Short mmCIF file of C-alpha atoms in Angstrom, two decimals:
data_model
loop_
_atom_site.label_atom_id
_atom_site.label_comp_id
_atom_site.label_asym_id
_atom_site.label_seq_id
_atom_site.Cartn_x
_atom_site.Cartn_y
_atom_site.Cartn_z
CA UNK C 10 29.16 -14.91 -36.84
CA UNK C 11 25.80 -13.67 -38.29
CA UNK C 12 23.97 -16.96 -37.54
CA UNK C 13 25.27 -16.38 -33.68
CA UNK C 14 23.95 -13.01 -33.66
CA UNK C 15 20.74 -13.94 -35.06
CA UNK C 16 20.56 -16.85 -32.43
CA UNK C 17 21.05 -14.40 -29.58
CA UNK C 18 18.40 -11.89 -30.96
CA UNK C 19 16.01 -14.83 -31.21
CA UNK C 20 16.79 -15.65 -27.65
CA UNK C 21 16.10 -12.20 -26.45
CA UNK C 22 12.91 -12.34 -28.29
CA UNK C 23 11.81 -15.10 -26.49
CA UNK C 24 12.85 -13.43 -23.13
CA UNK C 25 10.47 -10.63 -23.74
CA UNK C 26 7.62 -12.80 -24.78
CA UNK C 27 7.77 -14.18 -21.25
CA UNK C 28 8.28 -10.81 -19.66
CA UNK C 29 5.86 -8.64 -21.03
CA UNK C 30 3.28 -11.16 -20.38
CA UNK C 31 3.86 -11.02 -16.78
CA UNK C 32 4.60 -7.18 -16.63
CA UNK C 33 0.96 -6.36 -17.98
CA UNK C 34 -0.59 -9.35 -15.83
CA UNK C 35 1.14 -10.94 -13.15
CA UNK C 36 -0.91 -11.42 -10.11
CA UNK C 37 -3.60 -8.81 -9.46
CA UNK C 38 -3.17 -7.33 -5.69
CA UNK C 39 -5.83 -6.49 -3.23
CA UNK C 40 -3.69 -5.83 -0.31
CA UNK C 41 -4.61 -2.21 0.32
CA UNK C 42 -4.67 -2.19 4.04
CA UNK C 43 -4.26 -4.53 6.82
CA UNK C 44 -7.95 -4.39 7.63
CA UNK C 45 -8.98 -4.97 4.02
CA UNK C 46 -6.60 -8.06 4.13
CA UNK C 47 -8.50 -9.58 6.86
CA UNK C 48 -11.64 -8.76 5.24
CA UNK C 49 -10.71 -10.35 1.98
CA UNK C 50 -11.30 -7.05 0.34
CA UNK C 51 -14.64 -6.47 1.57
CA UNK C 52 -14.28 -2.77 2.06
CA UNK C 53 -16.66 -1.74 -1.23
CA UNK C 54 -19.85 -1.44 0.61
CA UNK C 55 -18.32 -0.49 4.07
CA UNK C 56 -15.81 2.03 2.78
CA UNK C 57 -15.45 3.91 6.14
CA UNK C 58 -11.94 3.92 6.85
CA UNK C 59 -8.97 6.03 4.94
CA UNK C 60 -8.36 2.71 2.47
CA UNK C 61 -11.52 3.68 0.76
CA UNK C 62 -9.54 5.82 -1.51
CA UNK C 63 -8.53 2.49 -3.01
CA UNK C 64 -11.58 0.62 -2.49
CA UNK C 65 -14.19 2.75 -3.07
CA UNK C 66 -13.50 6.37 -2.91
CA UNK C 67 -17.10 7.48 -2.43
CA UNK C 68 -17.01 6.54 1.08
CA UNK C 69 -14.83 9.14 2.00
CA UNK C 70 -18.03 11.29 3.01
CA UNK C 71 -18.54 9.12 6.04
CA UNK C 72 -15.10 10.04 7.27
CA UNK C 73 -15.08 13.31 9.67
CA UNK C 74 -12.13 15.33 10.05
CA UNK C 75 -8.67 14.31 8.68
CA UNK C 76 -7.32 10.81 8.70
CA UNK C 77 -3.60 9.83 8.14
CA UNK C 78 -2.92 5.85 7.52
CA UNK C 79 0.40 3.78 6.55
CA UNK C 80 1.33 0.23 6.51
CA UNK C 81 2.74 -2.59 4.72
CA UNK C 82 1.79 -6.11 3.40
CA UNK C 83 4.57 -8.65 3.41
CA UNK C 84 3.95 -11.35 1.31
CA UNK C 85 6.07 -14.56 1.09
CA UNK C 86 5.10 -16.67 -1.72
CA UNK C 87 6.31 -20.47 -2.46
CA UNK C 88 5.62 -22.87 -5.00
CA UNK C 89 7.02 -25.88 -6.67
CA UNK C 90 7.16 -26.63 -10.36
CA UNK C 91 7.58 -30.47 -11.82
CA UNK C 92 9.13 -30.46 -15.23
CA UNK C 93 9.36 -33.55 -17.62
CA UNK C 94 12.48 -34.20 -19.47
CA UNK C 95 11.41 -34.81 -23.15
CA UNK C 96 14.34 -36.78 -24.04
CA UNK C 97 14.21 -39.33 -21.02
CA UNK C 98 10.63 -39.00 -19.49
CA UNK C 99 12.13 -38.25 -16.11
CA UNK C 100 10.54 -35.50 -14.00
CA UNK C 101 12.42 -32.75 -11.74
CA UNK C 102 10.92 -31.09 -8.79
CA UNK C 103 12.25 -27.62 -8.21
CA UNK C 104 11.00 -25.35 -5.33
CA UNK C 105 10.96 -21.47 -5.50
CA UNK C 106 13.42 -19.66 -3.24
CA UNK C 107 12.74 -18.11 0.02
CA UNK C 108 11.73 -14.59 -0.45
CA UNK C 109 9.82 -11.73 1.04
CA UNK C 110 8.22 -8.94 -0.97
CA UNK C 111 6.71 -5.51 0.75
CA UNK C 112 3.51 -4.30 -0.38
CA UNK C 113 3.31 -0.81 1.34
CA UNK C 114 0.08 1.47 1.40
CA UNK C 115 -0.28 5.12 2.44
CA UNK C 116 -3.39 7.36 2.62
CA UNK C 117 -4.64 10.81 3.93
CA UNK C 118 -8.39 11.73 3.73
CA UNK C 119 -10.20 15.43 4.55
CA UNK C 120 -13.72 16.20 4.89
CA UNK C 121 -13.82 19.52 3.67
CA UNK C 122 -17.55 20.28 4.91
CA UNK C 123 -20.87 18.25 5.04
CA UNK C 124 -20.75 17.53 1.08
CA UNK C 125 -17.50 17.44 -0.13
CA UNK C 126 -14.29 15.20 0.99
CA UNK C 127 -10.86 14.50 -0.71
CA UNK C 128 -8.47 11.63 -0.39
CA UNK C 129 -5.13 10.57 -1.72
CA UNK C 130 -3.59 7.15 -1.66
CA UNK C 131 -0.44 5.44 -2.66
CA UNK C 132 -0.79 1.47 -3.09
CA UNK C 133 -0.12 -1.44 -5.66
CA UNK C 134 -2.36 -3.01 -8.00
CA UNK C 135 -0.47 -5.48 -9.77
CA UNK C 136 3.03 -7.33 -8.66
CA UNK C 137 4.67 -10.49 -9.02
CA UNK C 138 7.85 -11.87 -7.14
CA UNK C 139 9.18 -15.46 -7.76
CA UNK C 140 12.98 -17.00 -8.00
CA UNK C 141 14.26 -20.43 -9.11
CA UNK C 142 17.90 -21.63 -8.64
CA UNK C 143 19.08 -21.26 -12.37
CA UNK C 144 21.80 -24.24 -12.01
CA UNK C 145 18.97 -26.62 -10.78
CA UNK C 146 15.57 -25.50 -12.52
CA UNK C 147 15.14 -27.02 -15.98
CA UNK C 148 12.61 -24.47 -16.95
CA UNK C 149 15.17 -21.62 -16.74
CA UNK C 150 15.53 -20.95 -20.37
CA UNK C 151 11.47 -19.71 -19.83
CA UNK C 152 12.71 -17.74 -16.76
CA UNK C 153 14.06 -18.12 -13.37
CA UNK C 154 13.86 -15.02 -11.81
CA UNK C 155 11.12 -12.26 -12.06
CA UNK C 156 10.13 -9.22 -9.99
CA UNK C 157 7.21 -6.70 -11.40
CA UNK C 158 6.30 -3.99 -9.19
CA UNK C 159 3.71 -1.24 -9.87
CA UNK C 160 2.96 2.00 -7.77
CA UNK C 161 -0.64 3.83 -7.95
CA UNK C 162 -0.94 7.42 -6.94
CA UNK C 163 -4.45 8.06 -6.61
CA UNK C 164 -6.17 11.68 -5.63
CA UNK C 165 -9.86 11.52 -5.29
CA UNK C 166 -12.79 13.85 -4.68
CA UNK C 167 -15.94 12.87 -3.18
CA UNK C 168 -19.36 14.62 -3.08
CA UNK C 169 -22.29 13.75 -0.89
CA UNK C 170 -25.49 13.90 -3.14
CA UNK C 171 -28.15 12.98 -0.63
CA UNK C 172 -27.88 12.12 2.76
CA UNK C 173 -27.85 8.29 1.73
CA UNK C 174 -25.89 8.44 -1.56
CA UNK C 175 -22.14 9.59 -2.24
CA UNK C 176 -20.17 9.61 -5.40
CA UNK C 177 -16.41 9.96 -6.34
CA UNK C 178 -13.91 10.57 -9.06
CA UNK C 179 -10.27 10.70 -9.30
CA UNK C 180 -7.21 9.94 -11.37
CA UNK C 181 -4.46 7.41 -10.95
CA UNK C 182 -0.93 7.47 -11.69
CA UNK C 183 0.55 3.99 -12.37
CA UNK C 184 4.61 3.28 -12.61
CA UNK C 185 5.57 -0.12 -13.59
CA UNK C 186 8.99 -1.52 -13.12
CA UNK C 187 10.10 -5.11 -14.27
CA UNK C 188 13.47 -7.29 -14.00
CA UNK C 189 13.27 -10.55 -15.62
CA UNK C 190 16.18 -13.50 -15.78
CA UNK C 191 16.57 -16.56 -17.69
CA UNK C 192 19.18 -18.65 -19.01
CA UNK C 193 19.89 -19.22 -22.75
CA UNK C 194 20.71 -22.95 -23.06
CA UNK C 195 22.86 -22.76 -20.01
CA UNK C 196 23.38 -21.17 -16.63
CA UNK C 197 26.87 -19.88 -18.24
CA UNK C 198 24.80 -17.72 -20.89
CA UNK C 199 21.83 -15.42 -19.36
CA UNK C 200 19.70 -12.84 -20.53
CA UNK C 201 18.30 -10.15 -18.13
CA UNK C 202 15.47 -7.63 -19.06
CA UNK C 203 15.03 -4.38 -17.10
CA UNK C 204 12.43 -1.88 -17.95
CA UNK C 205 10.08 0.40 -16.44
CA UNK C 206 6.95 2.76 -17.60
CA UNK C 207 4.00 4.65 -16.51
CA UNK C 208 0.45 5.50 -17.31
CA UNK C 209 -2.65 7.11 -16.46
CA UNK C 210 -5.99 5.70 -15.19
CA UNK C 211 -9.42 7.18 -13.89
CA UNK C 212 -11.08 5.98 -10.72
CA UNK C 213 -14.74 6.13 -9.39
CA UNK C 214 -16.94 5.20 -7.17
CA UNK C 215 -20.82 5.13 -5.80
CA UNK C 216 -21.77 4.56 -2.23
CA UNK C 217 -25.46 4.21 -0.77
CA UNK C 218 -26.71 3.92 2.69
CA UNK C 219 -30.05 2.29 3.49
CA UNK C 220 -31.05 1.45 7.09
CA UNK C 221 -28.95 -1.65 7.75
CA UNK C 222 -27.68 -2.11 4.17
CA UNK C 223 -24.77 -0.34 2.67
CA UNK C 224 -23.94 -0.73 -1.11
CA UNK C 225 -20.75 0.12 -2.92
CA UNK C 226 -19.15 0.37 -6.33
CA UNK C 227 -15.86 0.93 -7.04
CA UNK C 228 -13.83 1.53 -10.40
CA UNK C 229 -10.43 1.66 -12.04
CA UNK C 230 -9.97 2.13 -15.48
CA UNK C 231 -7.58 0.95 -18.14
CA UNK C 232 -4.02 2.02 -17.93
CA UNK C 233 -1.84 2.07 -21.33
CA UNK C 234 1.67 1.88 -19.67
CA UNK C 235 4.28 2.89 -22.14
CA UNK C 236 7.52 1.18 -21.08
CA UNK C 237 11.26 1.15 -22.25
CA UNK C 238 13.94 -0.87 -21.16
CA UNK C 239 17.29 -2.82 -21.77
CA UNK C 240 17.98 -6.38 -22.19
CA UNK C 241 21.44 -7.89 -21.50
CA UNK C 242 22.80 -10.93 -22.94
CA UNK C 243 25.75 -12.34 -21.28
CA UNK C 244 27.96 -15.26 -22.37
CA UNK C 245 31.54 -16.24 -20.85
CA UNK C 246 32.72 -14.64 -24.16
CA UNK C 247 30.65 -11.49 -24.31
CA UNK C 248 28.08 -9.12 -23.28
CA UNK C 249 25.60 -7.28 -25.37
CA UNK C 250 22.88 -4.98 -24.67
CA UNK C 251 19.56 -4.31 -26.75
CA UNK C 252 17.11 -1.41 -26.19
CA UNK C 253 13.37 -2.51 -26.03
CA UNK C 254 10.38 -0.86 -25.96
CA UNK C 255 6.77 -1.82 -25.66
CA UNK C 256 3.27 -0.50 -24.50
CA UNK C 257 1.50 -2.47 -21.71
CA UNK C 258 -2.38 -2.30 -20.95
CA UNK C 259 -3.25 -3.01 -17.50
CA UNK C 260 -7.00 -4.04 -17.19
CA UNK C 261 -10.09 -2.13 -16.06
CA UNK C 262 -11.46 -3.21 -12.82
CA UNK C 263 -14.97 -2.95 -11.28
CA UNK C 264 -15.52 -4.00 -7.54
CA UNK C 265 -19.22 -4.47 -6.14
CA UNK C 266 -20.05 -4.69 -2.59
CA UNK C 267 -23.20 -5.25 -0.08
CA UNK C 268 -22.97 -4.94 3.54
CA UNK C 269 -25.46 -6.09 6.32
CA UNK C 270 -25.48 -5.00 9.88
CA UNK C 271 -27.70 -7.33 11.56
CA UNK C 272 -26.55 -5.87 15.00
CA UNK C 273 -24.75 -2.62 15.38
CA UNK C 274 -21.60 -4.42 16.56
CA UNK C 275 -21.42 -7.04 13.33
CA UNK C 276 -21.11 -6.36 9.60
CA UNK C 277 -20.98 -9.00 6.98
CA UNK C 278 -20.11 -7.84 3.34
CA UNK C 279 -19.96 -9.87 0.02
CA UNK C 280 -17.86 -8.49 -2.45
CA UNK C 281 -16.81 -8.83 -5.99
CA UNK C 282 -14.15 -7.83 -8.19
CA UNK C 283 -14.55 -8.22 -12.29
CA UNK C 284 -11.18 -7.49 -14.07
CA UNK C 285 -11.72 -7.29 -17.76
CA UNK C 286 -8.56 -9.60 -18.98
CA UNK C 287 -10.15 -10.34 -22.19
CA UNK C 288 -8.88 -6.86 -23.48
CA UNK C 289 -5.51 -8.73 -23.47
CA UNK C 290 -5.54 -10.70 -26.76
CA UNK C 291 -2.42 -9.70 -28.18
CA UNK C 292 1.01 -8.23 -27.39
CA UNK C 293 3.57 -6.21 -29.64
CA UNK C 294 7.01 -6.09 -28.40
CA UNK C 295 9.60 -3.59 -30.62
CA UNK C 296 13.06 -4.75 -30.12
CA UNK C 297 15.84 -2.37 -31.56
CA UNK C 298 18.47 -4.48 -33.08
CA UNK C 299 21.31 -3.26 -35.41
CA UNK C 300 20.24 -2.13 -38.92
CA UNK C 301 16.29 -2.43 -38.43
CA UNK C 302 13.64 -2.75 -35.58
CA UNK C 303 12.34 -6.23 -34.99
CA UNK C 304 8.40 -6.08 -34.12
CA UNK C 305 7.25 -9.50 -32.35
CA UNK C 306 3.37 -10.03 -32.21
CA UNK C 307 1.98 -12.30 -29.64
CA UNK C 308 -1.20 -13.78 -28.98
CA UNK C 309 -2.35 -13.68 -25.16
CA UNK C 310 -6.17 -14.56 -25.31
CA UNK C 311 -6.80 -14.15 -21.73
CA UNK C 312 -10.30 -14.39 -20.29
CA UNK C 313 -12.43 -11.84 -17.99
CA UNK C 314 -12.38 -13.08 -14.17
CA UNK C 315 -13.90 -12.55 -11.07
CA UNK C 316 -12.66 -12.43 -7.40
CA UNK C 317 -15.63 -13.14 -4.79
CA UNK C 318 -15.16 -12.65 -1.09
CA UNK C 319 -17.12 -12.50 1.85
CA UNK C 320 -15.75 -11.08 5.22
CA UNK C 321 -17.16 -10.56 8.76
CA UNK C 322 -16.15 -8.01 11.28
CA UNK C 323 -17.21 -7.95 15.11
CA UNK C 324 -16.70 -5.26 17.73
CA UNK C 325 -15.68 -6.73 20.81
CA UNK C 326 -15.87 -3.65 22.71
CA UNK C 327 -14.63 -0.04 22.07
CA UNK C 328 -11.12 -0.84 21.79
CA UNK C 329 -11.19 -4.26 20.12
CA UNK C 330 -12.35 -5.63 16.48
CA UNK C 331 -12.19 -9.16 15.37
CA UNK C 332 -12.13 -9.83 11.54
CA UNK C 333 -12.39 -13.11 8.94
CA UNK C 334 -12.84 -13.71 5.30
CA UNK C 335 -12.72 -16.16 2.70
CA UNK C 336 -11.93 -15.26 -1.23
CA UNK C 337 -12.01 -17.27 -4.43
CA UNK C 338 -9.93 -15.57 -6.99
CA UNK C 339 -10.05 -16.92 -10.85
CA UNK C 340 -6.82 -16.90 -13.03
CA UNK C 341 -7.29 -15.40 -16.56
CA UNK C 342 -4.58 -16.97 -18.29
CA UNK C 343 -5.05 -19.04 -21.26
CA UNK C 344 -3.80 -22.74 -20.78
CA UNK C 345 -1.86 -22.32 -24.23
CA UNK C 346 0.50 -19.77 -23.20
CA UNK C 347 1.10 -20.33 -19.62
CA UNK C 348 4.63 -20.07 -18.52
CA UNK C 349 6.60 -20.26 -15.10
CA UNK C 350 6.24 -16.69 -13.94
CA UNK C 351 2.39 -17.26 -12.99
CA UNK C 352 2.82 -20.84 -11.35
CA UNK C 353 -0.64 -20.44 -9.81
CA UNK C 354 -4.12 -21.26 -11.45
CA UNK C 355 -7.30 -20.35 -9.20
CA UNK C 356 -6.44 -19.07 -5.51
CA UNK C 357 -8.42 -19.65 -2.40
CA UNK C 358 -7.57 -16.80 0.63
CA UNK C 359 -8.20 -17.37 4.16
CA UNK C 360 -7.89 -14.25 6.02
CA UNK C 361 -7.92 -13.04 9.73
CA UNK C 362 -7.17 -10.17 11.78
CA UNK C 363 -7.37 -7.52 14.44
CA UNK C 364 -7.93 -3.82 15.29
CA UNK C 365 -7.27 -2.08 18.21
CA UNK C 366 -8.41 1.58 18.82
CA UNK C 367 -7.40 3.91 21.52
CA UNK C 368 -7.95 7.60 21.74
CA UNK C 369 -7.16 8.93 17.85
CA UNK C 370 -4.99 5.90 16.86
CA UNK C 371 -5.95 2.64 15.42
CA UNK C 372 -3.35 -0.45 14.72
CA UNK C 373 -4.85 -3.13 12.60
CA UNK C 374 -2.73 -6.68 12.31
CA UNK C 375 -3.84 -9.23 9.60
CA UNK C 376 -2.77 -12.70 8.37
CA UNK C 377 -3.85 -14.16 4.80
CA UNK C 378 -3.15 -17.79 3.77
CA UNK C 379 -3.38 -18.19 0.14
CA UNK C 380 -3.63 -21.59 -1.62
CA UNK C 381 -3.03 -21.76 -5.33
CA UNK C 382 -4.46 -24.53 -7.30
CA UNK C 383 -2.06 -26.39 -9.94
CA UNK C 384 -1.20 -25.28 -13.31
CA UNK C 385 -0.83 -27.84 -15.73
CA UNK C 386 1.88 -27.22 -18.39
CA UNK C 387 1.35 -30.08 -20.98
CA UNK C 388 -0.51 -27.92 -23.45
CA UNK C 389 1.65 -24.43 -23.10
CA UNK C 390 3.64 -23.40 -26.34
CA UNK C 391 5.33 -20.64 -24.31
CA UNK C 392 8.86 -20.74 -25.01
CA UNK C 393 10.81 -22.84 -22.87
CA UNK C 394 8.12 -24.49 -20.92
CA UNK C 395 8.44 -28.03 -20.33
CA UNK C 396 5.64 -30.48 -19.80
CA UNK C 397 4.82 -30.79 -16.06
CA UNK C 398 2.75 -28.80 -13.42
CA UNK C 399 2.94 -26.33 -10.51
CA UNK C 400 2.24 -27.77 -7.13
CA UNK C 401 2.19 -26.80 -3.41
CA UNK C 402 1.72 -23.23 -4.08
CA UNK C 403 1.05 -21.42 -1.11
CA UNK C 404 1.79 -17.51 0.22
CA UNK C 405 1.59 -16.07 3.38
CA UNK C 406 0.75 -12.44 3.78
CA UNK C 407 1.10 -10.48 7.27
CA UNK C 408 0.01 -7.10 7.19
CA UNK C 409 0.16 -3.98 9.58
CA UNK C 410 -1.61 -0.54 9.26
CA UNK C 411 -1.53 2.33 11.73
CA UNK C 412 -3.94 5.26 11.42
CA UNK C 413 -4.52 8.59 13.06
CA UNK C 414 -7.44 10.80 13.06
CA UNK C 415 -7.41 14.41 13.65
#
C-alpha cells in the first residue's frame, strides 16, 4: 500500500514537471490586434493606434481624442508527433485534436492635453493549447491535453517630452490559468492538474519621430506569479487529490522598431523582440503530500531568443489599407528538456490583412499562417518523452478588430 501511494505521488510530481514548464513558458503570444497580426507585430515604431498600449505605450501621444478598440484572434494549431516504441522500434504518428483558441484584446486611450495621454489594455502575452487522444497517443504519460491562458490588464501614462520624443510607463497585472492532463501508464489512470495565480510587471516605452522615420522601444518587465492548484489522480479503483503550489517567473521582453515612410501612403517597419528566457534556469515545485511537503527541483536552462519581423502597410485611398509581413520566431527550449507540450521549434509567420475606415469607425481583418520547424525528442530526458520528432506543425490565426474614435 505504501509503495502504491509513493508511486502515485511520483507520477504526480512528473506531471508537475511538465505542467509548470509550460505554464511559465509555453508560446509567447504577439496577437494583440488584427492590424498588429497582419504587420507581424511591427507596431513598435509606428505605435499609432490604440494597440500601442501593448506594443509601445509611448505612441499614445500620437492619438487625438478618445479611442476604443476591441477584437479577437482565433488560433487553430495543428501538429503531428512521431514516437518510437523503445521495445519494438515501431514508430507511431499521432495528430493533435482540432481546436480553436480565442485570444481577445481590448483598448481604450485618451489624449488629456498636448503633453499627456493615458491608455488601458487587456491582452495576452503567453498562452498554449494542444490536445491528443489519450487512447492513441504513446506519449500520453508525458501529457495529452494542455491549456494555458494568461490575461494582462495594463494601464499606461504617456508624456510628450518634445515635439518629437515621447515616453511612457505603466503597470501590468498578469493572471495565469493552467489545466494539464496525462495518463499514468494506462488510459484508465489519469492525472489532472488545475492551477492559477497572478503577478505584477512594469511596462515602459519610448517613441521618436524624425522626418520620414519613426523609432520605438517597448518594454515588459519580469512578472513573478505565485500559483496554487490541485492535482487529481484518478484510477478505476480510487481518486486522490493533492494540493500544489509554485512560483512562476514570466520573462522580461524588450521590443525595438524602426519605421520608414518612403511616401506618405507607404510605411515599412523592421522590428525585433528579445525575450530573456535565460533567467529560466531552474524551477522548484512544492507538492503537499500527507505527513510532509515534497519539493521538486528541476533544471530548465533555456536561452534568450529573438523574434525578428518586417511589415509593410499601404493606404490605397482614404478608406482602404492593405498590409503584409514576415516574422522569424526563435524557440527558447533546451533540447535536453523538451516535451510534447511544446511541439514546435523555430517558427516562420506570414501575415496579411486589410483595414477599412469610414467616419469614426475602423475595421481591421488579418490572417497569419505559422509554420513550425520540427522538434527532435531523441535527446530529451523529460519524463514520458519517447524518441521521435514533431512534424507538420502549422497554426492558422484569423483576427478581427473594431475601433471607434471620439
